[in-house]
mmCIF file of C-alpha atoms and ligand atoms in Angstrom:
data_model
loop_
_atom_site.group_PDB
_atom_site.id
_atom_site.type_symbol
_atom_site.label_atom_id
_atom_site.label_comp_id
_atom_site.label_asym_id
_atom_site.label_seq_id
_atom_site.Cartn_x
_atom_site.Cartn_y
_atom_site.Cartn_z
ATOM 1 C CA MET A 770 -30.725 31.287 -14.131
ATOM 2 C CA ILE A 771 -31.520 29.075 -11.178
ATOM 3 C CA GLY A 772 -29.213 26.094 -10.973
ATOM 4 C CA LYS A 773 -30.135 22.584 -9.938
ATOM 5 C CA ILE A 774 -31.251 22.602 -6.314
ATOM 6 C CA LYS A 775 -29.243 20.191 -4.232
ATOM 7 C CA ASP A 776 -31.154 17.660 -2.139
ATOM 8 C CA LEU A 777 -29.785 18.535 1.310
ATOM 9 C CA SER A 778 -31.428 15.519 2.908
ATOM 10 C CA ARG A 779 -29.161 13.225 0.886
ATOM 11 C CA LYS A 780 -25.840 12.317 2.417
ATOM 12 C CA ASP A 781 -23.069 12.787 -0.128
ATOM 13 C CA LYS A 782 -20.810 9.813 -0.630
ATOM 14 C CA LYS A 783 -17.594 11.145 0.806
ATOM 15 C CA ALA A 784 -14.302 9.494 1.701
ATOM 16 C CA PHE A 785 -10.858 10.762 2.684
ATOM 17 C CA VAL A 786 -7.204 9.981 3.156
ATOM 18 C CA ILE A 787 -5.383 11.384 6.161
ATOM 19 C CA GLY A 788 -1.652 11.452 6.771
ATOM 20 C CA GLU A 789 1.158 13.934 7.229
ATOM 21 C CA PRO A 790 2.341 15.014 4.721
ATOM 22 C CA ILE A 791 -0.438 14.187 2.248
ATOM 23 C CA ASP A 792 0.455 16.243 -0.868
ATOM 24 C CA HIS A 793 2.434 13.370 -2.402
ATOM 25 C CA SER A 794 -0.445 10.876 -2.020
ATOM 26 C CA LEU A 795 -1.746 9.302 -5.228
ATOM 27 C CA SER A 796 -4.945 8.123 -3.522
ATOM 28 C CA PRO A 797 -7.108 11.171 -4.441
ATOM 29 C CA ALA A 798 -6.120 10.723 -8.128
ATOM 30 C CA LEU A 799 -6.835 7.007 -7.927
ATOM 31 C CA HIS A 800 -10.239 7.212 -6.245
ATOM 32 C CA GLY A 801 -11.173 10.306 -8.293
ATOM 33 C CA PHE A 802 -10.618 8.303 -11.497
ATOM 34 C CA TRP A 803 -12.813 5.445 -10.263
ATOM 35 C CA LEU A 804 -15.572 7.871 -9.171
ATOM 36 C CA ARG A 805 -15.609 9.444 -12.630
ATOM 37 C CA GLN A 806 -15.359 6.082 -14.405
ATOM 38 C CA LEU A 807 -18.356 4.718 -12.489
ATOM 39 C CA GLY A 808 -20.319 7.981 -12.646
ATOM 40 C CA ILE A 809 -20.640 8.157 -8.865
ATOM 41 C CA ASP A 810 -21.549 11.521 -7.363
ATOM 42 C CA GLY A 811 -18.987 11.342 -4.580
ATOM 43 C CA SER A 812 -15.705 12.775 -3.395
ATOM 44 C CA TYR A 813 -12.375 11.592 -2.028
ATOM 45 C CA GLU A 814 -10.200 14.234 -0.366
ATOM 46 C CA GLY A 815 -6.761 14.278 1.212
ATOM 47 C CA PHE A 816 -6.238 15.932 4.615
ATOM 48 C CA SER A 817 -2.893 16.619 6.211
ATOM 49 C CA VAL A 818 -3.402 15.874 9.904
ATOM 50 C CA PRO A 819 -0.769 16.264 12.644
ATOM 51 C CA ALA A 820 -0.665 13.468 15.242
ATOM 52 C CA ASP A 821 -2.188 15.655 17.977
ATOM 53 C CA TYR A 822 -5.285 16.246 15.844
ATOM 54 C CA LEU A 823 -5.829 12.656 14.744
ATOM 55 C CA ALA A 824 -8.634 11.746 17.165
ATOM 56 C CA ARG A 825 -10.662 14.949 16.784
ATOM 57 C CA THR A 826 -10.285 14.827 12.980
ATOM 58 C CA ILE A 827 -11.527 11.232 12.758
ATOM 59 C CA TYR A 828 -14.544 11.975 14.988
ATOM 60 C CA LYS A 829 -15.345 15.134 13.007
ATOM 61 C CA LEU A 830 -15.175 13.308 9.662
ATOM 62 C CA ARG A 831 -17.460 10.592 11.021
ATOM 63 C CA ASP A 832 -19.945 13.171 12.347
ATOM 64 C CA ASP A 833 -19.818 15.097 9.042
ATOM 65 C CA GLY A 834 -21.213 12.109 7.154
ATOM 66 C CA TYR A 835 -18.093 10.653 5.568
ATOM 67 C CA ALA A 836 -18.431 6.953 4.742
ATOM 68 C CA GLY A 837 -14.832 6.305 5.804
ATOM 69 C CA GLY A 838 -11.356 6.690 4.415
ATOM 70 C CA ASN A 839 -7.727 5.738 4.250
ATOM 71 C CA VAL A 840 -5.072 6.338 6.861
ATOM 72 C CA THR A 841 -1.437 6.629 5.916
ATOM 73 C CA ILE A 842 1.966 7.442 7.440
ATOM 74 C CA PRO A 843 2.398 8.328 10.299
ATOM 75 C CA HIS A 844 -1.065 7.430 11.692
ATOM 76 C CA LYS A 845 -1.533 3.769 10.685
ATOM 77 C CA GLU A 846 -0.691 2.377 14.133
ATOM 78 C CA LYS A 847 -2.111 5.107 16.369
ATOM 79 C CA VAL A 848 -5.489 5.087 14.629
ATOM 80 C CA MET A 849 -6.084 1.532 15.892
ATOM 81 C CA LEU A 850 -6.737 3.007 19.347
ATOM 82 C CA LEU A 851 -9.655 5.008 17.952
ATOM 83 C CA CYS A 852 -11.383 2.037 16.322
ATOM 84 C CA ASP A 853 -14.353 0.258 17.898
ATOM 85 C CA GLU A 854 -13.432 -2.850 15.932
ATOM 86 C CA VAL A 855 -10.174 -3.835 14.251
ATOM 87 C CA SER A 856 -10.158 -6.716 11.740
ATOM 88 C CA GLU A 857 -8.093 -9.805 12.471
ATOM 89 C CA ARG A 858 -5.797 -9.019 9.545
ATOM 90 C CA ALA A 859 -5.154 -5.475 10.704
ATOM 91 C CA GLN A 860 -4.370 -6.794 14.178
ATOM 92 C CA LYS A 861 -1.897 -9.271 12.707
ATOM 93 C CA ILE A 862 -0.237 -6.586 10.597
ATOM 94 C CA GLY A 863 -0.348 -4.158 13.529
ATOM 95 C CA ALA A 864 -1.731 -1.246 11.519
ATOM 96 C CA VAL A 865 -4.974 0.070 10.013
ATOM 97 C CA ASN A 866 -5.073 1.680 6.540
ATOM 98 C CA THR A 867 -8.835 1.647 5.892
ATOM 99 C CA LEU A 868 -11.663 3.008 8.045
ATOM 100 C CA VAL A 869 -15.377 2.473 7.596
ATOM 101 C CA PHE A 870 -17.904 4.474 9.604
ATOM 102 C CA ASP A 871 -20.888 2.343 10.521
ATOM 103 C CA GLY A 872 -23.202 4.764 12.325
ATOM 104 C CA ASP A 873 -21.153 5.903 15.300
ATOM 105 C CA LYS A 874 -18.868 2.918 15.058
ATOM 106 C CA ILE A 875 -15.363 3.170 13.612
ATOM 107 C CA LEU A 876 -14.244 -0.047 11.917
ATOM 108 C CA GLY A 877 -10.545 -0.517 11.105
ATOM 109 C CA ASP A 878 -9.088 -2.824 8.471
ATOM 110 C CA ASN A 879 -5.790 -3.303 6.655
ATOM 111 C CA THR A 880 -5.935 -3.992 2.902
ATOM 112 C CA ASP A 881 -2.165 -3.925 2.213
ATOM 113 C CA ALA A 882 -1.778 -7.725 2.395
ATOM 114 C CA GLU A 883 -4.591 -8.384 -0.078
ATOM 115 C CA GLY A 884 -3.389 -5.511 -2.271
ATOM 116 C CA PHE A 885 0.092 -6.998 -2.372
ATOM 117 C CA ALA A 886 -1.255 -10.506 -3.068
ATOM 118 C CA ALA A 887 -3.556 -9.293 -5.860
ATOM 119 C CA GLY A 888 -0.545 -7.612 -7.498
ATOM 120 C CA LEU A 889 1.057 -11.054 -7.845
ATOM 121 C CA GLY A 890 -1.503 -11.823 -10.551
ATOM 122 C CA GLY A 891 -1.961 -15.452 -9.497
ATOM 123 C CA PHE A 892 1.725 -16.289 -8.924
ATOM 124 C CA LYS A 893 2.202 -18.338 -5.728
ATOM 125 C CA PRO A 894 5.737 -18.051 -4.371
ATOM 126 C CA LYS A 895 7.174 -21.132 -2.689
ATOM 127 C CA LYS A 896 10.299 -19.654 -1.168
ATOM 128 C CA ALA A 897 10.206 -15.882 -0.781
ATOM 129 C CA MET A 898 12.955 -13.437 0.122
ATOM 130 C CA VAL A 899 11.611 -10.279 1.778
ATOM 131 C CA LEU A 900 13.977 -7.298 1.975
ATOM 132 C CA GLY A 901 13.072 -4.983 4.851
ATOM 133 C CA ALA A 902 11.405 -5.340 8.229
ATOM 134 C CA GLY A 903 9.253 -2.225 8.524
ATOM 135 C CA GLY A 904 5.481 -1.764 8.377
ATOM 136 C CA ALA A 905 5.144 -2.792 4.724
ATOM 137 C CA ALA A 906 7.139 -5.986 5.341
ATOM 138 C CA ARG A 907 4.572 -7.081 7.928
ATOM 139 C CA ALA A 908 1.708 -6.933 5.420
ATOM 140 C CA VAL A 909 3.824 -8.669 2.778
ATOM 141 C CA ILE A 910 4.788 -11.502 5.152
ATOM 142 C CA VAL A 911 1.146 -12.027 6.178
ATOM 143 C CA ALA A 912 0.141 -12.253 2.499
ATOM 144 C CA LEU A 913 3.007 -14.564 1.532
ATOM 145 C CA GLN A 914 2.297 -16.934 4.409
ATOM 146 C CA GLU A 915 -1.400 -16.997 3.544
ATOM 147 C CA LEU A 916 -0.303 -18.102 0.046
ATOM 148 C CA GLY A 917 1.724 -20.900 1.618
ATOM 149 C CA ALA A 918 5.215 -19.497 0.986
ATOM 150 C CA GLU A 919 8.245 -20.152 3.141
ATOM 151 C CA VAL A 920 9.460 -16.670 4.049
ATOM 152 C CA TYR A 921 13.007 -15.370 4.582
ATOM 153 C CA VAL A 922 13.561 -11.830 5.866
ATOM 154 C CA SER A 923 16.681 -9.744 5.380
ATOM 155 C CA ASN A 924 17.050 -6.301 6.914
ATOM 156 C CA ARG A 925 19.865 -3.793 7.446
ATOM 157 C CA THR A 926 19.083 -3.735 11.182
ATOM 158 C CA ALA A 927 19.346 -7.431 12.007
ATOM 159 C CA GLU A 928 17.465 -7.174 15.338
ATOM 160 C CA LYS A 929 14.354 -5.949 13.539
ATOM 161 C CA ALA A 930 14.488 -8.902 11.149
ATOM 162 C CA GLU A 931 14.922 -11.295 14.107
ATOM 163 C CA LYS A 932 11.956 -9.775 15.911
ATOM 164 C CA LEU A 933 9.777 -10.153 12.842
ATOM 165 C CA ALA A 934 11.016 -13.694 12.252
ATOM 166 C CA GLN A 935 10.051 -14.641 15.811
ATOM 167 C CA GLU A 936 6.620 -13.088 15.541
ATOM 168 C CA PHE A 937 5.778 -14.622 12.163
ATOM 169 C CA SER A 938 7.790 -17.861 12.455
ATOM 170 C CA CYS A 939 9.974 -17.159 9.444
ATOM 171 C CA LYS A 940 13.739 -17.274 8.891
ATOM 172 C CA THR A 941 16.330 -14.534 8.503
ATOM 173 C CA ILE A 942 19.203 -13.963 6.083
ATOM 174 C CA ALA A 943 22.045 -11.567 6.922
ATOM 175 C CA TRP A 944 21.788 -8.280 4.952
ATOM 176 C CA GLU A 945 25.278 -8.923 3.496
ATOM 177 C CA ASN A 946 24.006 -12.224 2.054
ATOM 178 C CA LYS A 947 20.774 -10.916 0.546
ATOM 179 C CA ASP A 948 21.909 -11.701 -3.010
ATOM 180 C CA GLU A 949 22.249 -15.429 -2.328
ATOM 181 C CA LEU A 950 18.978 -16.189 -4.075
ATOM 182 C CA SER A 951 19.533 -19.511 -5.842
ATOM 183 C CA GLU A 952 16.973 -21.266 -3.580
ATOM 184 C CA SER A 953 14.285 -18.569 -3.915
ATOM 185 C CA ASP A 954 11.581 -18.164 -6.534
ATOM 186 C CA PHE A 955 10.445 -14.727 -5.368
ATOM 187 C CA LEU A 956 12.121 -11.511 -4.232
ATOM 188 C CA VAL A 957 10.351 -8.449 -2.865
ATOM 189 C CA ASN A 958 11.789 -5.105 -1.831
ATOM 190 C CA THR A 959 9.807 -3.602 1.056
ATOM 191 C CA THR A 960 12.548 -1.129 2.035
ATOM 192 C CA SER A 961 12.510 2.500 0.915
ATOM 193 C CA LEU A 962 15.777 1.915 -0.987
ATOM 194 C CA GLY A 963 15.525 2.753 -4.677
ATOM 195 C CA MET A 964 12.892 5.392 -4.036
ATOM 196 C CA GLU A 965 13.454 8.883 -5.476
ATOM 197 C CA SER A 966 15.932 10.778 -3.220
ATOM 198 C CA GLN A 967 16.826 7.556 -1.327
ATOM 199 C CA PRO A 968 19.987 5.478 -1.862
ATOM 200 C CA GLU A 969 19.796 2.676 -4.432
ATOM 201 C CA LEU A 970 19.152 -0.892 -3.339
ATOM 202 C CA ASP A 971 22.553 -2.498 -3.787
ATOM 203 C CA ILE A 972 21.788 -6.077 -4.811
ATOM 204 C CA ASP A 973 22.774 -8.468 -7.585
ATOM 205 C CA ILE A 974 19.877 -10.789 -8.396
ATOM 206 C CA LYS A 975 21.415 -12.959 -11.112
ATOM 207 C CA SER A 976 21.396 -16.035 -8.842
ATOM 208 C CA LEU A 977 17.560 -16.044 -8.919
ATOM 209 C CA PRO A 978 16.394 -19.118 -10.853
ATOM 210 C CA ASP A 979 14.585 -18.771 -14.198
ATOM 211 C CA GLY A 980 10.867 -18.238 -13.727
ATOM 212 C CA SER A 981 11.330 -16.270 -10.501
ATOM 213 C CA VAL A 982 9.285 -13.135 -9.865
ATOM 214 C CA VAL A 983 10.577 -9.803 -8.555
ATOM 215 C CA TYR A 984 8.263 -7.259 -6.862
ATOM 216 C CA ASP A 985 9.283 -3.766 -5.761
ATOM 217 C CA LEU A 986 6.932 -1.917 -3.406
ATOM 218 C CA VAL A 987 8.644 1.330 -4.415
ATOM 219 C CA TYR A 988 6.757 3.021 -7.285
ATOM 220 C CA ASN A 989 8.647 6.282 -7.591
ATOM 221 C CA PRO A 990 10.380 5.749 -9.984
ATOM 222 C CA ILE A 991 8.037 3.252 -11.642
ATOM 223 C CA GLU A 992 10.884 1.144 -12.950
ATOM 224 C CA THR A 993 13.417 0.925 -10.137
ATOM 225 C CA ASP A 994 16.928 -0.427 -10.676
ATOM 226 C CA LEU A 995 15.748 -3.682 -9.103
ATOM 227 C CA LEU A 996 12.923 -4.037 -11.642
ATOM 228 C CA LYS A 997 15.313 -3.113 -14.470
ATOM 229 C CA GLN A 998 17.658 -5.891 -13.376
ATOM 230 C CA ALA A 999 14.753 -8.348 -13.286
ATOM 231 C CA HIS A 1000 13.628 -7.189 -16.736
ATOM 232 C CA SER A 1001 17.088 -7.648 -18.233
ATOM 233 C CA LEU A 1002 17.248 -11.179 -16.791
ATOM 234 C CA GLY A 1003 13.891 -12.019 -18.384
ATOM 235 C CA LEU A 1004 12.145 -12.328 -15.002
ATOM 236 C CA LYS A 1005 8.575 -11.213 -14.381
ATOM 237 C CA ASN A 1006 8.687 -7.932 -12.504
ATOM 238 C CA ILE A 1007 5.881 -6.164 -10.651
ATOM 239 C CA SER A 1008 5.693 -2.481 -9.773
ATOM 240 C CA GLY A 1009 4.454 -1.351 -6.350
ATOM 241 C CA LEU A 1010 1.890 0.740 -8.230
ATOM 242 C CA TRP A 1011 -0.167 -2.453 -8.608
ATOM 243 C CA MET A 1012 -0.172 -2.963 -4.832
ATOM 244 C CA LEU A 1013 -1.263 0.654 -4.396
ATOM 245 C CA ILE A 1014 -4.154 0.135 -6.827
ATOM 246 C CA HIS A 1015 -5.269 -3.195 -5.378
ATOM 247 C CA GLN A 1016 -5.083 -2.092 -1.734
ATOM 248 C CA ALA A 1017 -7.366 0.842 -2.583
ATOM 249 C CA ALA A 1018 -10.155 -1.175 -4.220
ATOM 250 C CA PRO A 1019 -11.747 -2.793 -1.112
ATOM 251 C CA GLY A 1020 -12.137 0.596 0.621
ATOM 252 C CA PHE A 1021 -13.681 2.159 -2.480
ATOM 253 C CA GLU A 1022 -16.238 -0.649 -2.649
ATOM 254 C CA LYS A 1023 -17.181 -0.227 1.022
ATOM 255 C CA TRP A 1024 -17.573 3.571 0.864
ATOM 256 C CA PHE A 1025 -19.126 3.974 -2.573
ATOM 257 C CA GLY A 1026 -20.932 0.638 -2.985
ATOM 258 C CA GLU A 1027 -19.385 -0.393 -6.299
ATOM 259 C CA LYS A 1028 -16.403 -2.551 -7.170
ATOM 260 C CA PRO A 1029 -13.839 -0.522 -9.139
ATOM 261 C CA GLU A 1030 -11.828 -1.899 -12.051
ATOM 262 C CA THR A 1031 -8.187 -2.665 -11.256
ATOM 263 C CA THR A 1032 -7.054 -2.794 -14.881
ATOM 264 C CA GLN A 1033 -4.360 -1.198 -17.039
ATOM 265 C CA ASP A 1034 -6.571 1.929 -17.407
ATOM 266 C CA ILE A 1035 -6.138 3.003 -13.811
ATOM 267 C CA TYR A 1036 -2.426 2.087 -13.921
ATOM 268 C CA ASP A 1037 -1.967 4.287 -17.013
ATOM 269 C CA HIS A 1038 -3.955 7.096 -15.410
ATOM 270 C CA LEU A 1039 -1.620 7.048 -12.406
ATOM 271 C CA ILE A 1040 1.428 7.131 -14.689
ATOM 272 C CA LEU A 1041 -0.055 10.246 -16.340
ATOM 273 C CA GLU A 1042 -0.605 11.734 -12.884
ATOM 274 C CA LEU A 1043 2.993 10.967 -11.929
ATOM 275 C CA ASN A 1044 4.200 12.611 -15.152
ATOM 276 C CA LYS A 1045 2.147 15.714 -14.340
ATOM 277 C CA ARG A 1046 3.823 15.870 -10.960
ATOM 278 C CA GLY A 1047 7.242 15.475 -12.594
ATOM 279 C CA TRP A 1048 7.988 12.196 -10.845
ATOM 280 C CA LYS A 1049 10.877 10.204 -12.274
ATOM 281 C CA GLN A 1050 9.890 7.449 -14.715
ATOM 282 C CA ALA A 1051 13.074 5.409 -14.555
HETATM 283 P P1 LIG B 2129 9.329 1.693 7.350
HETATM 284 O O1 LIG B 2129 8.445 0.993 8.323
HETATM 285 O O2 LIG B 2129 9.938 3.003 7.704
HETATM 286 O O3 LIG B 2129 10.522 0.658 6.990
HETATM 287 C C1 LIG B 2129 11.598 1.072 6.176
HETATM 288 C C2 LIG B 2129 12.462 -0.127 5.802
HETATM 289 O O4 LIG B 2129 13.473 0.342 4.884
HETATM 290 C C3 LIG B 2129 13.197 -0.768 6.985
HETATM 291 O O5 LIG B 2129 13.341 -2.156 6.767
HETATM 292 C C4 LIG B 2129 14.574 -0.069 6.917
HETATM 293 O O6 LIG B 2129 15.620 -0.819 7.480
HETATM 294 C C5 LIG B 2129 14.765 0.008 5.413
HETATM 295 N N1 LIG B 2129 15.735 1.041 5.066
HETATM 296 C C6 LIG B 2129 15.544 2.395 5.065
HETATM 297 N N2 LIG B 2129 16.687 3.020 4.710
HETATM 298 C C7 LIG B 2129 17.619 2.044 4.491
HETATM 299 C C8 LIG B 2129 18.989 2.057 4.096
HETATM 300 N N3 LIG B 2129 19.651 3.203 3.840
HETATM 301 N N4 LIG B 2129 19.635 0.863 3.963
HETATM 302 C C9 LIG B 2129 18.980 -0.313 4.201
HETATM 303 N N5 LIG B 2129 17.680 -0.385 4.570
HETATM 304 C C10 LIG B 2129 17.011 0.787 4.717
HETATM 305 O O7 LIG B 2129 8.587 1.951 5.960
HETATM 306 P P2 LIG B 2129 7.394 1.079 5.329
HETATM 307 O O8 LIG B 2129 6.100 1.675 5.703
HETATM 308 O O9 LIG B 2129 7.667 -0.357 5.614
HETATM 309 O O10 LIG B 2129 7.581 1.398 3.751
HETATM 310 C C11 LIG B 2129 8.701 0.911 3.041
HETATM 311 C C12 LIG B 2129 8.575 1.226 1.550
HETATM 312 O O11 LIG B 2129 7.443 0.554 1.000
HETATM 313 C C13 LIG B 2129 8.368 2.719 1.235
HETATM 314 O O12 LIG B 2129 9.126 3.031 0.086
HETATM 315 C C14 LIG B 2129 6.889 2.826 0.923
HETATM 316 O O13 LIG B 2129 6.600 3.885 0.033
HETATM 317 C C15 LIG B 2129 6.645 1.478 0.251
HETATM 318 N N6 LIG B 2129 5.239 1.047 0.349
HETATM 319 C C16 LIG B 2129 4.577 0.859 -0.823
HETATM 320 C C17 LIG B 2129 3.255 0.421 -0.778
HETATM 321 C C18 LIG B 2129 2.527 0.214 -2.062
HETATM 322 O O14 LIG B 2129 1.292 0.171 -2.062
HETATM 323 N N7 LIG B 2129 3.211 0.029 -3.157
HETATM 324 C C19 LIG B 2129 2.620 0.180 0.455
HETATM 325 C C20 LIG B 2129 3.341 0.380 1.636
HETATM 326 C C21 LIG B 2129 4.667 0.817 1.554
HETATM 327 P P3 LIG B 2129 16.072 -0.595 9.008
HETATM 328 O O15 LIG B 2129 15.121 -1.411 9.836
HETATM 329 O O16 LIG B 2129 17.465 -1.096 9.051
HETATM 330 O O17 LIG B 2129 15.966 0.893 9.262
#
């Protein structure tokens, strides 16, 4: 039997994520779900790319007709050098996580700040405590300041917090004093503490006022000790899985031309995916 003949003149809708390693990435599961949900004949693949091969891989993917893709650790900073244009936000954050190929042009953007902000579900922090001063903290600070929050940064390595505070005109709190939270209405963990196979984040959050919100960028396990503490204190708590979902949506829309749904369905699908991979739930 002769199968359906493929129209070779049509460019497939293809996108990618590149990083090293890439096996752990949830992005192919996330975008794959949206492609199926919207009935789009497209693909989203993960490629493990060593730093030395970054440039040639990006050029090859562009020339092979990909619409664009995501860039993750450790290439988010270096890839900026390969872009013809880098958005203002990505420049401010100092990293690119989303590429769009526009003909020969490579356009770089960073969607982490809007992904983080969307995860807040409309909450507008007034006084925010940010734990950590790495790459994720930069996107979080940009988002919080855009929402009008006064931002405090606390980091194990004080010099890194100071540097960030200077650059973004925010204040610092010594790492030893990070649980003095009575003046804050928002706490976010942007460190890798609490992540599977990492040490726990050692913090007591009971001084946070009622009505405060706690956000953990770590999503493996889904309910970190920090989120459990928040839950037991009756505080709203937000998993980093929401940031992951929301930061992915703008790229999907650019590559595949349709806005994906960022609802409980995709969240639940990712939990199923995590279960399949044997990731810890709590
Ligand atoms: P990064 O640039 O390497 O920064 C790591 C941060 O964690 C630094 O502030 C570092 O402090 C701190 N840290 C690491 N080990 C520590 C320890 N033992 N004690 C105290 N602090 C420690 O990493 P990143 O890119 O910012 O990512 C940070 C976390 O956010 C990761 O878990 C990542 O998976 C997560 N993330 C989630 C999303 C999402 O969509 N949900 C997006 C981006 C990142 P020092 O400066 O003192 O080393």
